[in-house]
Amino acid sequence: MLAQPPATAPTLICEIHSAYVVRSQGLRDTPLCRLMIDQGYDVFALRDIWRCEPFDSDHVELVDLDSTYLEARCFINVLAVKTRDRLCADTFRLVHGVAPKLLKHRDPRLHWPLNTGDPL
């Protein structure tokens, strides 16, 4: 299924447990991300809140794998697509150097929506 061409390949959302992440090596080197990348997918950390509470965000923020801030031990959700055309520019923004988990009790520069970023 993962080897399908971009036009028919599924868009994937997966959860990676922090036990599979070596923080010094980043998300790119996790077995799941390596598998998806090797099959031609673009993979992003998907910013999300760790519990049901409201937060203000203009877009769904996707974090570049190589700049994802990985301090907190947690589950990390990732989004994988073979073509970025599937990501609506009005909905998604690419951000860098921030944590995938939105945590009110942590540094807001790293753990709260930026409401900025590059269109995909």
XYZ file of C-alpha atoms in Angstrom:
120
model
C 0.000 0.000 0.000
C 2.797 2.463 0.848
C 4.460 1.866 -2.520
C 1.502 3.244 -4.470
C 2.149 6.242 -6.741
C 1.400 9.711 -5.328
C -2.003 9.979 -7.011
C -3.345 6.901 -5.213
C -1.121 6.589 -2.135
C -2.959 7.039 1.151
C -2.423 10.040 3.376
C -1.297 8.719 6.760
C -1.634 9.940 10.331
C 0.331 7.861 12.828
C 1.326 8.102 16.457
C 4.910 7.475 17.543
C 5.583 6.655 21.185
C 8.526 8.550 22.648
C 10.179 5.220 23.509
C 10.953 4.921 19.776
C 12.502 8.398 19.527
C 16.180 9.022 20.231
C 15.928 12.757 20.845
C 19.497 13.458 19.725
C 18.724 11.811 16.354
C 15.285 13.347 15.857
C 12.066 12.037 14.369
C 13.499 11.365 10.920
C 15.466 8.378 12.242
C 12.545 6.610 13.920
C 11.669 3.305 12.228
C 8.188 4.515 11.254
C 9.378 7.793 9.702
C 12.229 6.000 7.898
C 9.732 3.524 6.426
C 7.447 6.283 5.153
C 10.302 8.436 3.827
C 11.830 5.435 2.045
C 8.457 4.935 0.310
C 8.479 8.531 -0.988
C 6.396 10.248 1.678
C 6.908 13.746 3.071
C 6.493 13.383 6.836
C 5.684 16.148 9.321
C 5.103 16.280 13.067
C 1.481 17.257 13.606
C 1.021 19.791 16.396
C -1.756 18.807 18.767
C -2.903 19.404 22.310
C -2.498 16.604 24.817
C -6.022 16.834 26.212
C -9.400 18.235 25.258
C -9.237 21.949 25.855
C -9.751 24.916 23.572
C -6.855 26.767 22.003
C -6.621 29.518 19.458
C -5.030 28.622 16.151
C -5.592 29.908 12.648
C -4.147 26.818 10.947
C -3.120 23.233 11.475
C 0.597 23.518 12.186
C 2.984 20.915 10.788
C 6.550 20.861 12.091
C 9.501 20.099 9.843
C 10.950 16.757 11.023
C 14.513 18.044 11.214
C 13.659 20.990 13.463
C 11.069 19.402 15.771
C 11.742 20.295 19.414
C 11.642 16.993 21.316
C 12.120 17.857 24.996
C 8.951 16.349 26.441
C 8.365 12.603 26.593
C 5.070 12.020 24.883
C 3.285 10.503 21.956
C 4.025 12.344 18.725
C 1.549 12.401 15.880
C 2.894 12.558 12.348
C 1.234 13.287 9.024
C 2.633 11.725 5.851
C 1.717 12.579 2.254
C 3.287 11.681 -1.068
C 2.212 14.942 -2.625
C 1.857 18.232 -0.796
C -0.982 19.107 -3.175
C -3.217 17.183 -0.773
C -2.521 19.764 1.939
C -4.724 22.821 1.499
C -2.631 25.987 1.843
C -5.525 27.712 3.638
C -5.543 25.005 6.310
C -1.937 23.926 6.902
C 1.205 25.868 7.813
C 4.779 24.611 8.054
C 6.556 25.752 11.224
C 10.079 25.136 12.493
C 11.840 24.679 15.816
C 8.776 24.054 17.976
C 7.384 21.138 19.960
C 4.701 18.906 18.484
C 2.713 18.924 21.744
C 0.792 22.036 22.749
C 1.228 22.393 26.516
C -0.089 25.447 28.370
C 2.240 24.918 31.330
C 5.390 25.017 29.170
C 7.228 27.783 27.312
C 4.638 29.234 24.891
C 7.325 29.968 22.270
C 7.816 26.209 21.930
C 4.526 24.719 23.109
C 1.728 26.972 21.874
C 0.389 27.739 18.362
C 2.474 30.245 16.432
C -0.317 31.313 14.064
C 2.413 31.946 11.495
C 4.420 29.672 9.263
C 4.944 28.943 5.610
C 2.093 27.785 3.388
C 2.695 24.289 2.046
